[in-house]
Amino acid sequence: PGTYSTSFSAAVTRPDGTDRVPYPVTLRVTDPARPAKITSVVNAASYAPGPIYAGEIVMISGEGLGPDIPVSPTVVAAGELPYTLGGTSVYFQQLPAPLLYVDARQVLAIAPITYDSFAISVKQSGQTVATFQTSGGGPSPGIFSADASGKGNAAALNSDGSANSPSSPAARGSLISIFVTGHGGCFLGVAVSGWPPIRSPYDTHGMVAEIGGEAARVVFAGSPPGSVCGLQRVDLIVPENSPTGDAVPLRIWSGYSNPAQSGITLAIQ
């Protein structure tokens, strides 16, 4: 495959003689059409392969899923995402999924439903080109990481609005905001005022959290204003007895049996 240039010449007879006139030629050779296929469907934050929960942002990987040139929505707002991008649409059973990104090898979509077992299909121009069988289950929050690897420092904001990092750690007793997906679709969230009855760990919307093995108070869990459905912000209070360091383990999970994501950390001072 590639682009190749050459030229040929033709003899042209004129009254005053014969000339050879060059003609340039450009030949573009492409790969033969490959059948589309889905190789994996994972949580877009943790890259865990399921189970999938309604409202979860998922990453669908494979080949021939969309155009070679990436396509994203021109406007991203809650309730205003398209169901088709670059001619590609995604269905969970018979329901279309809102789309965040599409290219030939990757699609970011928001799961509209969840069943014990269901099929995900990718369509192009209305025709199904690839399917994938997967499973559903209860909430299983995936935590977005700062470098989008699913590991390391969480994508988190300190109480002063700075990004949490070893050079900008959170203080014990301060509020820190974490961003997750996989705990549901759009909900306004619940803010907890005052100190609730003593319990460990604390939770809001079923969210529970630990920092460095210590129960972290969840004071808000919900969709940030203007965000896409499926993205949740979880506000925690860093425990006063939390360990300190550049990579203190963070765990967030739901009251269901799905395990918490491992390998995510915060910088705490």
XYZ file of C-alpha atoms in Angstrom:
269
model
C 0.000 0.000 0.000
C 1.077 3.557 -0.611
C 1.188 6.373 -3.145
C 3.389 5.995 -6.192
C 4.228 8.589 -8.844
C 5.655 8.051 -12.329
C 5.212 9.385 -15.842
C 5.033 8.180 -19.385
C 5.550 9.994 -22.631
C 3.707 9.943 -25.914
C 4.974 10.797 -29.363
C 3.190 13.764 -30.874
C 3.761 14.523 -34.567
C 3.659 18.155 -35.472
C 4.267 19.844 -38.846
C 7.703 20.872 -37.694
C 8.647 17.493 -36.325
C 7.920 14.883 -33.665
C 7.969 15.602 -29.910
C 7.567 13.363 -26.940
C 5.135 14.831 -24.387
C 5.418 13.592 -20.763
C 2.282 12.687 -18.764
C 2.577 12.375 -14.966
C 0.715 9.511 -13.247
C -0.083 9.080 -9.541
C -1.208 5.652 -8.348
C -2.703 5.137 -4.895
C -2.740 1.549 -3.632
C -4.862 0.757 -0.560
C -5.409 -2.348 1.548
C -8.270 -4.553 0.388
C -11.410 -4.117 2.436
C -11.150 -5.896 5.775
C -14.234 -7.238 7.539
C -15.200 -5.187 10.579
C -14.909 -6.877 13.957
C -15.178 -6.047 17.667
C -12.363 -7.451 19.791
C -13.204 -5.985 23.214
C -15.659 -3.823 25.152
C -14.295 -2.282 28.360
C -14.942 0.458 30.892
C -13.507 3.658 29.381
C -11.823 4.641 32.659
C -10.510 1.402 34.188
C -10.367 -0.712 30.997
C -12.010 -3.523 32.946
C -13.939 -5.867 30.625
C -17.244 -5.815 32.456
C -19.882 -6.406 33.557
C -21.426 -3.370 31.853
C -23.879 -1.140 33.708
C -26.464 1.187 32.164
C -24.996 4.679 31.744
C -21.393 3.445 31.666
C -19.000 5.001 29.158
C -17.483 2.069 27.294
C -14.613 1.711 24.845
C -15.316 -0.605 21.927
C -12.153 -1.737 20.148
C -11.687 -3.630 16.909
C -11.206 -3.071 13.187
C -13.298 -1.371 10.548
C -15.609 0.176 13.136
C -15.702 3.644 11.582
C -13.874 6.098 9.333
C -10.074 6.298 9.260
C -10.259 9.955 10.283
C -11.527 10.271 13.892
C -14.920 11.900 14.435
C -16.187 13.513 17.652
C -19.403 15.427 18.333
C -19.218 19.137 17.619
C -21.259 19.836 20.765
C -20.930 17.736 23.908
C -23.681 18.366 26.459
C -25.935 16.214 28.599
C -28.737 14.821 26.449
C -27.302 16.191 23.202
C -24.968 13.458 22.041
C -25.545 11.982 18.574
C -26.463 8.372 17.887
C -24.475 8.375 14.627
C -20.934 9.648 14.001
C -19.070 9.286 10.708
C -21.782 6.926 9.467
C -21.299 4.610 12.475
C -23.919 3.785 15.093
C -23.860 1.356 18.031
C -26.756 -0.651 19.424
C -27.146 -2.429 22.754
C -29.742 -5.017 21.800
C -32.202 -2.785 19.909
C -31.387 0.490 21.659
C -28.983 3.044 20.098
C -26.102 4.290 22.222
C -25.015 7.956 22.435
C -21.563 8.331 20.867
C -18.558 10.327 22.078
C -15.892 9.270 19.561
C -15.516 7.062 16.494
C -12.620 5.926 14.334
C -11.687 2.736 12.506
C -10.365 0.981 15.619
C -12.221 2.547 18.525
C -15.659 3.781 19.540
C -16.608 5.514 22.790
C -20.274 5.029 23.617
C -22.602 5.309 26.589
C -24.414 2.085 27.430
C -28.176 2.763 27.310
C -29.183 -0.496 29.004
C -27.864 -3.525 30.795
C -29.024 -7.143 30.790
C -27.558 -10.341 32.181
C -26.415 -11.098 28.637
C -26.816 -8.979 25.536
C -25.357 -8.202 22.132
C -23.600 -5.015 21.068
C -23.707 -4.307 17.358
C -21.920 -1.727 15.225
C -23.758 -0.471 12.166
C -22.537 1.539 9.200
C -25.087 3.259 7.007
C -27.756 1.215 8.768
C -26.135 -2.171 8.074
C -24.734 -4.340 10.876
C -20.999 -4.898 10.316
C -19.887 -6.368 13.664
C -21.416 -7.843 16.824
C -20.114 -8.701 20.275
C -21.754 -10.694 23.056
C -21.182 -9.377 26.582
C -22.732 -9.372 30.038
C -24.271 -6.809 32.335
C -24.366 -6.381 36.087
C -24.541 -3.911 38.935
C -22.596 -0.654 39.258
C -18.824 -0.978 39.060
C -17.211 2.486 39.055
C -14.093 2.882 36.942
C -11.820 5.733 38.024
C -10.304 7.934 35.327
C -6.528 8.263 35.679
C -4.510 11.406 34.971
C -2.631 9.803 32.072
C -5.639 7.828 30.740
C -3.857 4.516 31.421
C -6.295 3.227 34.038
C -3.438 3.160 36.559
C -1.463 5.628 38.649
C -2.583 9.050 39.835
C -6.328 9.564 39.595
C -7.739 12.360 37.462
C -8.658 14.370 40.540
C -9.088 17.975 41.612
C -7.910 19.300 44.950
C -10.092 21.671 46.971
C -8.365 24.695 45.369
C -9.157 23.394 41.865
C -5.610 22.245 41.082
C -4.977 18.810 39.592
C -3.867 16.325 42.209
C -0.279 15.174 41.630
C 2.922 14.606 43.606
C 3.765 18.271 43.060
C 0.266 19.324 44.154
C -0.926 16.909 46.866
C -4.199 17.069 48.788
C -4.130 17.824 52.502
C -5.609 15.544 55.129
C -9.109 16.683 55.965
C -9.560 18.489 52.633
C -12.097 17.807 49.907
C -10.973 16.103 46.714
C -13.023 15.413 43.561
C -12.664 12.132 41.640
C -14.154 11.347 38.221
C -15.628 7.929 37.459
C -17.924 6.071 35.087
C -19.847 2.854 35.542
C -22.115 3.879 38.412
C -25.125 4.887 36.323
C -26.336 7.563 33.948
C -27.338 11.138 34.676
C -28.321 11.884 38.238
C -28.119 15.156 40.111
C -26.277 13.726 43.055
C -26.782 14.010 46.773
C -24.856 16.441 48.942
C -24.487 15.366 52.565
C -24.547 18.219 55.066
C -23.180 17.851 58.558
C -21.906 14.612 59.986
C -24.080 11.543 59.376
C -24.350 8.748 61.938
C -21.031 7.002 62.501
C -20.496 4.254 59.966
C -17.620 2.888 57.933
C -17.288 3.267 55.072
C -19.542 6.238 54.273
C -21.526 6.274 51.050
C -23.682 8.420 48.739
C -25.696 6.860 45.887
C -24.156 3.584 46.989
C -20.613 4.955 46.510
C -18.076 3.916 49.130
C -14.436 4.930 49.235
C -11.119 4.386 50.969
C -7.891 6.379 50.799
C -4.843 4.522 52.042
C -7.097 1.877 53.564
C -9.012 4.438 55.633
C -12.723 5.120 55.087
C -13.176 8.355 53.121
C -16.370 10.331 53.598
C -18.353 10.655 50.339
C -20.069 14.065 50.477
C -21.298 14.230 46.882
C -21.795 11.804 44.021
C -23.427 12.923 40.803
C -23.122 14.211 37.272
C -21.128 17.463 37.009
C -23.147 20.311 35.456
C -22.850 20.308 31.665
C -21.139 16.919 31.528
C -22.186 13.932 29.466
C -24.427 11.332 31.052
C -22.326 8.515 32.432
C -19.578 10.725 33.870
C -19.838 11.126 37.640
C -17.943 13.311 40.073
C -17.339 11.888 43.521
C -16.333 14.353 46.246
C -14.445 12.820 49.148
C -13.015 14.109 52.408
C -9.437 12.895 52.797
C -9.319 11.059 56.159
C -7.379 12.831 58.893
C -5.539 9.565 59.552
C -4.796 8.851 55.889
C -1.261 7.807 55.006
C 0.732 10.464 53.167
C 2.905 10.162 50.088
C 2.997 10.509 46.311
C 1.004 7.335 45.621
C -1.555 6.596 48.329
C -4.005 3.895 47.152
C -7.554 5.025 46.299
C -10.512 2.646 46.106
C -14.088 3.505 45.124
C -16.787 0.915 44.713
C -20.513 0.378 45.067
C -22.542 -1.614 47.519
C -22.675 -4.443 44.989
C -20.293 -7.377 44.787
C -18.229 -6.003 41.894
C -14.598 -5.521 43.012
C -13.013 -2.089 43.303
C -10.488 -0.967 40.696
C -6.873 -1.424 41.804
C -3.745 0.539 40.941
C -5.225 4.051 41.294
C -3.529 6.470 43.684
C -3.635 10.020 45.092
C -0.912 12.318 46.318
C -1.589 13.177 49.979
C 0.354 15.418 52.340
